[in-house]
Coordinates of C-alpha atoms in Angstrom, one line a residue:
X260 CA 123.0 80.4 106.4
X261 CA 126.5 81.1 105.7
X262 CA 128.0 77.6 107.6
X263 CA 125.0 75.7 105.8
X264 CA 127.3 73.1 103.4
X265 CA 126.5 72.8 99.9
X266 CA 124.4 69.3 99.4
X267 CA 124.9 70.2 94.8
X268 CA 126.4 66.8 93.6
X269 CA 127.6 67.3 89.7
X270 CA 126.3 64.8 87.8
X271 CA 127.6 65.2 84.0
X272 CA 130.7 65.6 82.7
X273 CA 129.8 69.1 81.8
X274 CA 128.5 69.8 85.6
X275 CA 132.0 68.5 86.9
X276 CA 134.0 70.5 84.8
X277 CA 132.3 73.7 85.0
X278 CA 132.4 73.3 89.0
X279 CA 135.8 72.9 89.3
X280 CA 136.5 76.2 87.4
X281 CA 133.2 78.7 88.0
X282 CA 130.9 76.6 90.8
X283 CA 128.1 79.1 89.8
X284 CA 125.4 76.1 89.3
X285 CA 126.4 74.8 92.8
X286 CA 125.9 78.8 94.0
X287 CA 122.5 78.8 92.4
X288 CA 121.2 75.2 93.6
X289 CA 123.0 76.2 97.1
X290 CA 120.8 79.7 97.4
X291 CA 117.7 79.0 95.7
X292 CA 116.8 75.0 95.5
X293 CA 118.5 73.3 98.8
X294 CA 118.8 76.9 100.7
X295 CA 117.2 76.4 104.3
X296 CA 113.8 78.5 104.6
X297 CA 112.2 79.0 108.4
X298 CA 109.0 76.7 108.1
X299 CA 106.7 79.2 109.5
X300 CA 107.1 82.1 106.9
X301 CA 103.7 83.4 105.6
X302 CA 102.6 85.3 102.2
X303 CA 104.4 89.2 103.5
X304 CA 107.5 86.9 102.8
X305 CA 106.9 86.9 99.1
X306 CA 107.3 90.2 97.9
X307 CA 110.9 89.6 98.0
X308 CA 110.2 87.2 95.2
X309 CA 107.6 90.0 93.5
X310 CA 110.0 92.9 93.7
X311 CA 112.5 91.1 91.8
X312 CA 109.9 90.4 89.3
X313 CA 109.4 94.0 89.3
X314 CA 113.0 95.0 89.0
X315 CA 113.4 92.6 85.7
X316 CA 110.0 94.0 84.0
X317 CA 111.2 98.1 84.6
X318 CA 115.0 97.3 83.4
X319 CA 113.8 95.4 80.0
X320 CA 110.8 97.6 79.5
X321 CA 113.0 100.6 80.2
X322 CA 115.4 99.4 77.5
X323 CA 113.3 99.0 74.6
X324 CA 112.0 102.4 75.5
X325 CA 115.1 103.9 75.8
X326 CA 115.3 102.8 71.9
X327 CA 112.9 104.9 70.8
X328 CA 113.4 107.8 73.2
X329 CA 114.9 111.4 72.2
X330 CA 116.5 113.2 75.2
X331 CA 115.7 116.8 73.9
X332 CA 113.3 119.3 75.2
X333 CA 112.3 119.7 71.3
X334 CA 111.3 115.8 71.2
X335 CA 111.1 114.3 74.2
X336 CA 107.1 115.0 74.4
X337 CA 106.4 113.7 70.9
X338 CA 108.9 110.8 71.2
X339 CA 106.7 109.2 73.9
X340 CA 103.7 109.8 72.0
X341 CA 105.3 108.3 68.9
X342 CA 106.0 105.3 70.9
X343 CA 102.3 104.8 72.3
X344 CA 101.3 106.2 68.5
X345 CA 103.5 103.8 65.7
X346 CA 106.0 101.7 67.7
X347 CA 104.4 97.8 67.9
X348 CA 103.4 97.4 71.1
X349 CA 104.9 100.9 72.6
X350 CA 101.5 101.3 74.1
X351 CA 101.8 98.2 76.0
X352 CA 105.7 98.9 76.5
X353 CA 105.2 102.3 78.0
X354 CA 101.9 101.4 80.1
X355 CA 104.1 98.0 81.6
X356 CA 106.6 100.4 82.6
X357 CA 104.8 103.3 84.2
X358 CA 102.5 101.6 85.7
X359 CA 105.4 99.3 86.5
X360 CA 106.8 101.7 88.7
X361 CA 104.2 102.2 91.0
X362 CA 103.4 98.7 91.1
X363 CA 107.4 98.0 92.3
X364 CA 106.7 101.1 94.9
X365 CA 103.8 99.2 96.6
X366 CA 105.6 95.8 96.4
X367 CA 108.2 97.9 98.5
X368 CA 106.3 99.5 101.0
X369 CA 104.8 95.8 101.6
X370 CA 108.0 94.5 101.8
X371 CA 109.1 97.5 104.3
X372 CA 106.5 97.4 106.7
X373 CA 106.6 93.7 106.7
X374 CA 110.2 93.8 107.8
X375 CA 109.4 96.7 110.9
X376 CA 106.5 94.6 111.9
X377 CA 108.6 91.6 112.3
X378 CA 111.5 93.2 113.2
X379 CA 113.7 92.2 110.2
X380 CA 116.1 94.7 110.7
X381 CA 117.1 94.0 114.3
X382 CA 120.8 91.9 115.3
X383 CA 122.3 90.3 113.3
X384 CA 120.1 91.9 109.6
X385 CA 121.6 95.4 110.2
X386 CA 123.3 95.5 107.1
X387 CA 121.0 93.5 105.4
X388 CA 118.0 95.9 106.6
X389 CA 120.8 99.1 105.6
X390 CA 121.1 97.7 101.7
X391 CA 117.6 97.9 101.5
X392 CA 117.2 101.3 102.6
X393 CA 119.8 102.2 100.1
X394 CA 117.6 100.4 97.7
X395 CA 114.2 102.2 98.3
X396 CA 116.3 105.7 98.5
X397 CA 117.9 104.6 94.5
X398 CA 114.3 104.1 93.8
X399 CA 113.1 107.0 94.6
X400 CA 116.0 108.9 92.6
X401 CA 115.4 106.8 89.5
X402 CA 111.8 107.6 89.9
X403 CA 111.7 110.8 89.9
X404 CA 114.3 111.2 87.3
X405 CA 112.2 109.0 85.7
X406 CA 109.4 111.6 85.9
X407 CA 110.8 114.0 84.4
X408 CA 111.4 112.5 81.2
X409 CA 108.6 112.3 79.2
X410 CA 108.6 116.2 79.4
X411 CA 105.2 117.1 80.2
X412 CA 103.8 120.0 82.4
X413 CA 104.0 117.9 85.8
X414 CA 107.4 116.8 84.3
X415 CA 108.7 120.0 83.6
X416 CA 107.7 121.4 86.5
X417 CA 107.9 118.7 89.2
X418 CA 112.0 118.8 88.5
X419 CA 111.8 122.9 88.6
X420 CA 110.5 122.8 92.1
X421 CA 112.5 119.6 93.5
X422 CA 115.9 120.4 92.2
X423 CA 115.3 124.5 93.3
X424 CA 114.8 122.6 96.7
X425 CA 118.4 121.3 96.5
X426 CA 119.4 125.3 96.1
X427 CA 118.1 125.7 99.9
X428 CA 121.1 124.1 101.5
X429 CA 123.5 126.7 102.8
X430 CA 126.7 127.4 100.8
X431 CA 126.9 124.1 99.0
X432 CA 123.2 124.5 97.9
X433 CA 123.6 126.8 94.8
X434 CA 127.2 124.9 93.2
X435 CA 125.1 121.5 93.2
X436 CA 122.1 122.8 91.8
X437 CA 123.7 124.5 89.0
X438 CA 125.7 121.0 88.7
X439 CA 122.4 119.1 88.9
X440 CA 120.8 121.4 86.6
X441 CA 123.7 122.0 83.8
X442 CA 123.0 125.8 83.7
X443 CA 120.9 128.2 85.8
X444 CA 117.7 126.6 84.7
X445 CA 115.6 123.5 84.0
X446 CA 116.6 122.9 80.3
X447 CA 118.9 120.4 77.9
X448 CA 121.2 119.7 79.9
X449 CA 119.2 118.8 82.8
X450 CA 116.7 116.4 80.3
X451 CA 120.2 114.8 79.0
X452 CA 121.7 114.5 83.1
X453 CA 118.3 112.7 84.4
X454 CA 117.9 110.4 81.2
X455 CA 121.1 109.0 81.7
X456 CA 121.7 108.9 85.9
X457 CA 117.4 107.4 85.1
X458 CA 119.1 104.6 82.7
X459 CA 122.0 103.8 84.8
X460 CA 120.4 103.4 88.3
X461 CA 118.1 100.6 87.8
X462 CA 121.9 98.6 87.3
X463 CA 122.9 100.1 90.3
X464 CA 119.6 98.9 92.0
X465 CA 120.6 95.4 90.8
X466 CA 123.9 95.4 92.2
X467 CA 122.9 96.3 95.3
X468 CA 119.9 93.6 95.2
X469 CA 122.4 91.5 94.6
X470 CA 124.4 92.4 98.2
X471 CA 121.2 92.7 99.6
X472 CA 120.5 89.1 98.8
X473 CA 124.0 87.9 100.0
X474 CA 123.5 89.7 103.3
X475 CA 120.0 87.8 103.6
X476 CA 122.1 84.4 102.7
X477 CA 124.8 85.0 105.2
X478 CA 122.5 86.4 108.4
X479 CA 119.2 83.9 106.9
X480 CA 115.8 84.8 107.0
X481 CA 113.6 86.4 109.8
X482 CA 110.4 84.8 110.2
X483 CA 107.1 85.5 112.1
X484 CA 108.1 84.4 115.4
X485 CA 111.1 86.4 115.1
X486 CA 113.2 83.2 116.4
X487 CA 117.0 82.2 114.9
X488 CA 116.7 78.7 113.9
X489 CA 117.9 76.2 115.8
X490 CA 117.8 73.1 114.1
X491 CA 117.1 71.3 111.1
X492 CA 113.3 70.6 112.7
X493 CA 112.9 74.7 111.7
X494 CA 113.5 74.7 108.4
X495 CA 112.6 73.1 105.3
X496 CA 114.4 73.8 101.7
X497 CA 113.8 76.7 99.7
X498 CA 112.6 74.2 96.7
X499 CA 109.9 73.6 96.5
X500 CA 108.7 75.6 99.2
X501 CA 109.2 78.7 98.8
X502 CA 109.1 78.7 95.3
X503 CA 105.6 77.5 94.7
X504 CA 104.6 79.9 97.5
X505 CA 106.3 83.0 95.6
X506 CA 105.2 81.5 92.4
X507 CA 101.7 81.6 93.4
X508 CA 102.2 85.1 95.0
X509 CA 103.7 86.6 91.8
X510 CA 100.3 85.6 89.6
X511 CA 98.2 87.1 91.9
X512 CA 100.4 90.1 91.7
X513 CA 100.9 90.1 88.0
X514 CA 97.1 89.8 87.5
X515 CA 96.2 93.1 89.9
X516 CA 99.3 94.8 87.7
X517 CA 97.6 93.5 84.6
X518 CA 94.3 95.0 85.6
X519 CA 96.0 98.5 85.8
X520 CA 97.8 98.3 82.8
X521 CA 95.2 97.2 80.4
X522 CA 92.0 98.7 82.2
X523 CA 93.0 101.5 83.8
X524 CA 96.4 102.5 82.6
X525 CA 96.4 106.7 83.6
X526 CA 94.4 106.1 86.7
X527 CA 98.2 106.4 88.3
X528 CA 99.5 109.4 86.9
X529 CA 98.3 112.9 86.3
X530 CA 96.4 114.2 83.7
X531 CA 98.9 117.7 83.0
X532 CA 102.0 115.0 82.0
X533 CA 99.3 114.7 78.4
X534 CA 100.1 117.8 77.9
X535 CA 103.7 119.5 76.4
X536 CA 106.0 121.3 78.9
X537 CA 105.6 125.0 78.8
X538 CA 107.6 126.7 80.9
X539 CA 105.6 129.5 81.1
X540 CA 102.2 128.1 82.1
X541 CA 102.5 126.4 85.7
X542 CA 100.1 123.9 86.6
X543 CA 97.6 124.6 89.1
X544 CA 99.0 122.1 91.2
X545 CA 102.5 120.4 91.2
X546 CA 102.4 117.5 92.9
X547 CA 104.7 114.2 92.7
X548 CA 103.2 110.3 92.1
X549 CA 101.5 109.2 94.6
X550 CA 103.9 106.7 96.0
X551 CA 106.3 110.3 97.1
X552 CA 103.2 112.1 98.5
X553 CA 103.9 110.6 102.3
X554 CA 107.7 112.9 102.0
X555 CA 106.4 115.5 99.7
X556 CA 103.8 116.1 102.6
X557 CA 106.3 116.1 105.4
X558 CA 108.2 118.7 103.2
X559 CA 105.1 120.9 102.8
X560 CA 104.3 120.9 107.1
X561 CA 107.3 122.6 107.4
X562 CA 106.8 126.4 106.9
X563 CA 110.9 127.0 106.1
X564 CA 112.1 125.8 102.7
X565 CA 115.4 124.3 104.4
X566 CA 113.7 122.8 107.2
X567 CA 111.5 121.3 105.3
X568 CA 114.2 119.8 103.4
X569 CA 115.7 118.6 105.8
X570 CA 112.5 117.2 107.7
X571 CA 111.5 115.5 104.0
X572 CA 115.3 113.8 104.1
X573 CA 115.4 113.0 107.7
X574 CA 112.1 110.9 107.1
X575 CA 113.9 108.9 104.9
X576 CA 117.5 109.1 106.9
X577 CA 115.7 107.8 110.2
X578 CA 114.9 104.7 108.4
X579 CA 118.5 103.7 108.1
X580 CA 119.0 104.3 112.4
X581 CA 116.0 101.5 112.9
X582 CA 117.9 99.0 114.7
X583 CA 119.3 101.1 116.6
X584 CA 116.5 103.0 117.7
X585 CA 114.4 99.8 118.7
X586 CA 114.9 98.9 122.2
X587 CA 113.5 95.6 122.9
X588 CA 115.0 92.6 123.4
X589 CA 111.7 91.1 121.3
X590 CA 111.6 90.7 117.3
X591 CA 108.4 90.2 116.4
X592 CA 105.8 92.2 117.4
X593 CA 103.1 89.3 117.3
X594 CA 104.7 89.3 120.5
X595 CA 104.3 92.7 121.6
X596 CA 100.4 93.4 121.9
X597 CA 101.3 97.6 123.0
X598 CA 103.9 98.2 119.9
X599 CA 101.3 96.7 117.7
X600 CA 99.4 99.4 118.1
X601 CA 101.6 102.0 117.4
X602 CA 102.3 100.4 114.6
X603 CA 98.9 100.4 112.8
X604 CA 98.9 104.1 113.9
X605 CA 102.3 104.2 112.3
X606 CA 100.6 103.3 109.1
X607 CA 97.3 104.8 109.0
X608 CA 99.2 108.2 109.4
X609 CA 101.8 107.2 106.4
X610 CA 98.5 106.9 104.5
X611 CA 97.0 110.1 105.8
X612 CA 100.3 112.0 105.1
X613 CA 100.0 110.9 101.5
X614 CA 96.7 112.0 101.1
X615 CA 96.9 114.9 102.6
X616 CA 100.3 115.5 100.3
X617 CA 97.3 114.7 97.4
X618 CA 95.5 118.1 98.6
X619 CA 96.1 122.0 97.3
X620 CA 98.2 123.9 99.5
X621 CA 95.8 126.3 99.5
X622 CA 93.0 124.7 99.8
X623 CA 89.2 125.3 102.3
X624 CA 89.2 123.5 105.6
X625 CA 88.6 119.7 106.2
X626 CA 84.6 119.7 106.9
X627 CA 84.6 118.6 111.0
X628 CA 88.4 119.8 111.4
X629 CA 89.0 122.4 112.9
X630 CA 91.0 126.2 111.5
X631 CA 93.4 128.6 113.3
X632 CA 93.8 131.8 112.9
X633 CA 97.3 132.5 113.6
X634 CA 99.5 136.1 113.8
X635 CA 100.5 135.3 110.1
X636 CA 97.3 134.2 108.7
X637 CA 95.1 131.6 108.6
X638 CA 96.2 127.7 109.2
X639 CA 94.1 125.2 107.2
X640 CA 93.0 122.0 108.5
X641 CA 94.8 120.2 105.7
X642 CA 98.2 121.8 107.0
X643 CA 97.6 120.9 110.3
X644 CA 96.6 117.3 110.2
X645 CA 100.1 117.1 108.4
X646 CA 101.7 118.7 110.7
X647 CA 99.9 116.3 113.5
X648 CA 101.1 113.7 111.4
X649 CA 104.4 114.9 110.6
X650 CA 105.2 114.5 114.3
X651 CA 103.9 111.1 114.9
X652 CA 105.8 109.8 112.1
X653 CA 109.1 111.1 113.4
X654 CA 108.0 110.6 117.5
X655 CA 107.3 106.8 116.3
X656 CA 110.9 106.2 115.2
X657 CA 112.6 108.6 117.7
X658 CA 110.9 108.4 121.0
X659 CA 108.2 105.7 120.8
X660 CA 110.2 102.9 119.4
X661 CA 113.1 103.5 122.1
X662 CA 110.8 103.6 124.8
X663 CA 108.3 101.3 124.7
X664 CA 111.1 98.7 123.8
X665 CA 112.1 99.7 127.6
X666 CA 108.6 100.0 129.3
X667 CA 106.6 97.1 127.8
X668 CA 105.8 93.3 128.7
X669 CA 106.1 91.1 125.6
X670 CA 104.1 87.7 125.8
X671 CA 106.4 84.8 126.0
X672 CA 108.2 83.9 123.1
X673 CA 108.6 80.3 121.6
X674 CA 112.0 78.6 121.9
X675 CA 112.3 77.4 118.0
X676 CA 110.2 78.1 115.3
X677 CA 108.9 74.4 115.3
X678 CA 107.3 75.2 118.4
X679 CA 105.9 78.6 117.1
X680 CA 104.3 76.7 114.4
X681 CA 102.4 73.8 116.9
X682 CA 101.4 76.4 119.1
X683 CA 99.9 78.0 116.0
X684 CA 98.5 74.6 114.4
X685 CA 97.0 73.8 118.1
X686 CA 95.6 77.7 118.3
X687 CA 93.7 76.6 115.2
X688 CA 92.4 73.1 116.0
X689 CA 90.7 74.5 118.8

């Protein structure tokens, strides 16, 4: 809380003098040892703790990489495999960080959905909800950049058929995507632009982390009951509370990231990326990693390139508008039994518009779905369930949201989080 008075008492000389010139100890003991922590949050509160675990691992991996990496279309392809070949440990490096990234991507989405179920982003966390968006969107720009560098088929041709996308947009389009691009083409200069916008964004992501973490010190922490604190009774101090709980959290995660990296390293990616970009053989299927497949369906259910575009950007723009979209007067939606619903439908069909983003465009009909024949051909199942999808995902944000905020009875809610957590130790006793 921003009016919560600092309790950090110096005790050397050292302590005192450094206070009265740079208080950055009494900062840190302030927001991370005495800081006052709702004494009802559960486990979905910790991946705040993983992701910036996850954030620290892709910036120093990325670094020592980025030692041993050649930006040019000649050597990018070998560079990488000299690095898993006859760099010590590049194997480990390279597998931390790849694997890394979707690992960061799933602590994300947690950390996302966590925040809408609870209504995290609702009065007074509208800017704090805001930095994050602006977080996950530099993710996904650093990712795919990312992507593009070891210079593989899917590499190659995953940034040929995203940045031509860019071209779509109406007078502006071409300029950019000759800007993006540094010619008329995917080539040097576009291998040279995405490694170094790739190594400068994870900063970027830290600074804003670091505003993002400010705004979460100034408005304080949501929690289940999606109650403001009210006393001292609701809270207890972030050490050793919420440490030990992230700190448990974080080896659990470590270990499931472990597991990927040493026993299934390329179970993540796609086999094409093992093999050298050639621009004149196009892979069967381009498609991006799987944590972009939910938007890189919602671009393919929309039959006009600019549309679809804009459909694929929208998805992610309609995040930002949350709180104000959301109508109700209620945070959490422990307390409302009708959103709930909607909400694990919300999620089901993020997870079917990512696999269905997984299947060939072309591709035979969904055995038990049905096929239209329409005036311009034939309609797959695959491309309509998207579509189906596709307009849940944006009626949930735009006309669901708003109006079962306005129709619905919520059960009662608590008064102070210390009586949401008797009612819950009472619920359990009997």
């Amino acid at each position: 809380m921003s009016d919560h008075p600092s309790t950090y008492v110096p005790k050397t000389g050292i302590e005192k003098w450094l206070d009265s010139r740079l208080p950055i100890v009494r900062l840190a003991y302030d927001s991370f040892v005495d800081y006052p922590t709702p004494k009802n949050l559960n486990y979905w509160w910790t991946f705040g703790g993983i992701l910036s675990v996850c954030l620290a691992v892709q910036i120093i991996t990325g670094i020592i990489l980025a030692m041993h990496y050649t930006p040019h279309i000649d050597y990018a392809f070998n560079s990488v495999e000299r690095i898993m070949r006859d760099v010590n440990y590049g194997w480990l490096i390279r597998y931390v960080h790849a694997n890394g990234a979707s690992m960061f991507f799933f602590a994300v989405y947690v950390h996302m959905l966590r925040g809408l179920y609870y209504g995290s982003y609702k009065a007074p966390r509208e800017v704090l909800w805001i930095l994050g968006c602006i977080i996950f969107f530099l993710m996904i720009a650093t990712a795919f950049m990312g992507y593009v560098l070891p210079w593989g088929q899917m590499s190659f041709h995953g940034a040929v058929v995203i940045t031509n996308l860019i071209g779509s947009i109406p007078v502006i389009g071409t300029p950019i995507l000759t800007w993006l691009q540094g010619g008329f083409a995917v080539d040097q200069a576009t291998l040279n632009r995405f490694f170094s916008l790739h190594y400068l964004l994870p900063f970027v992501i830290a600074g804003v982390v670091i505003l993002h973490i400010w705004a979460l010190h100034v408005s304080g922490q949501n929690n289940p009951a999606g109650v403001e604190i009210k006393s001292k009774e609701d809270t207890v101090p972030f050490t050793p509370y919420a440490t030990v709980k992230d700190g448990v959290a974080i080896i659990a995660f470590l270990f499931l990231f472990s597991v990927f990296v040493f026993f299934m390293p390329n179970s993540l990616g796609h086999a094409d990326n093992y093999i050298q970009a050639n621009p004149l053989v196009t892979p069967a299927h381009i498609v991006p990693e799987w944590y972009l497949l939910t938007f890189y369906a919602i671009l393919r259910a929309i039959p006009d390139k600019f549309l679809g575009v804009v459909a694929m950007f929208g998805a992610i723009a309609v995040i930002f508008a949350l709180p104000w979209l959301d109508t109700s007067k209620v945070k959490s939606m422990r307390y409302r039994p009708v959103m709930r619903w909607f909400f694990v439908i919300f999620v089901v069909v993020c997870l079917g518009l990512g696999w269905c983003g997984a299947q060939l465009p072309d591709a035979q009909v969904i055995p038990g779905f049905p096929s239209f024949n329409l005036i311009d051909g034939q309609l797959n199942s695959y491309l309509w369930l998207t579509r189906l999808f596709t307009l849940y995902y944006f009626a949930f944000f735009l006309f669901i949201m708003p109006w079962i905020g306005l129709k619905e009875d919520p059960l009662p809610v608590p008064a102070s989080i210390s009586e949401a957590v008797l009612a819950e130790h009472n619920k359990k006793k009997g």
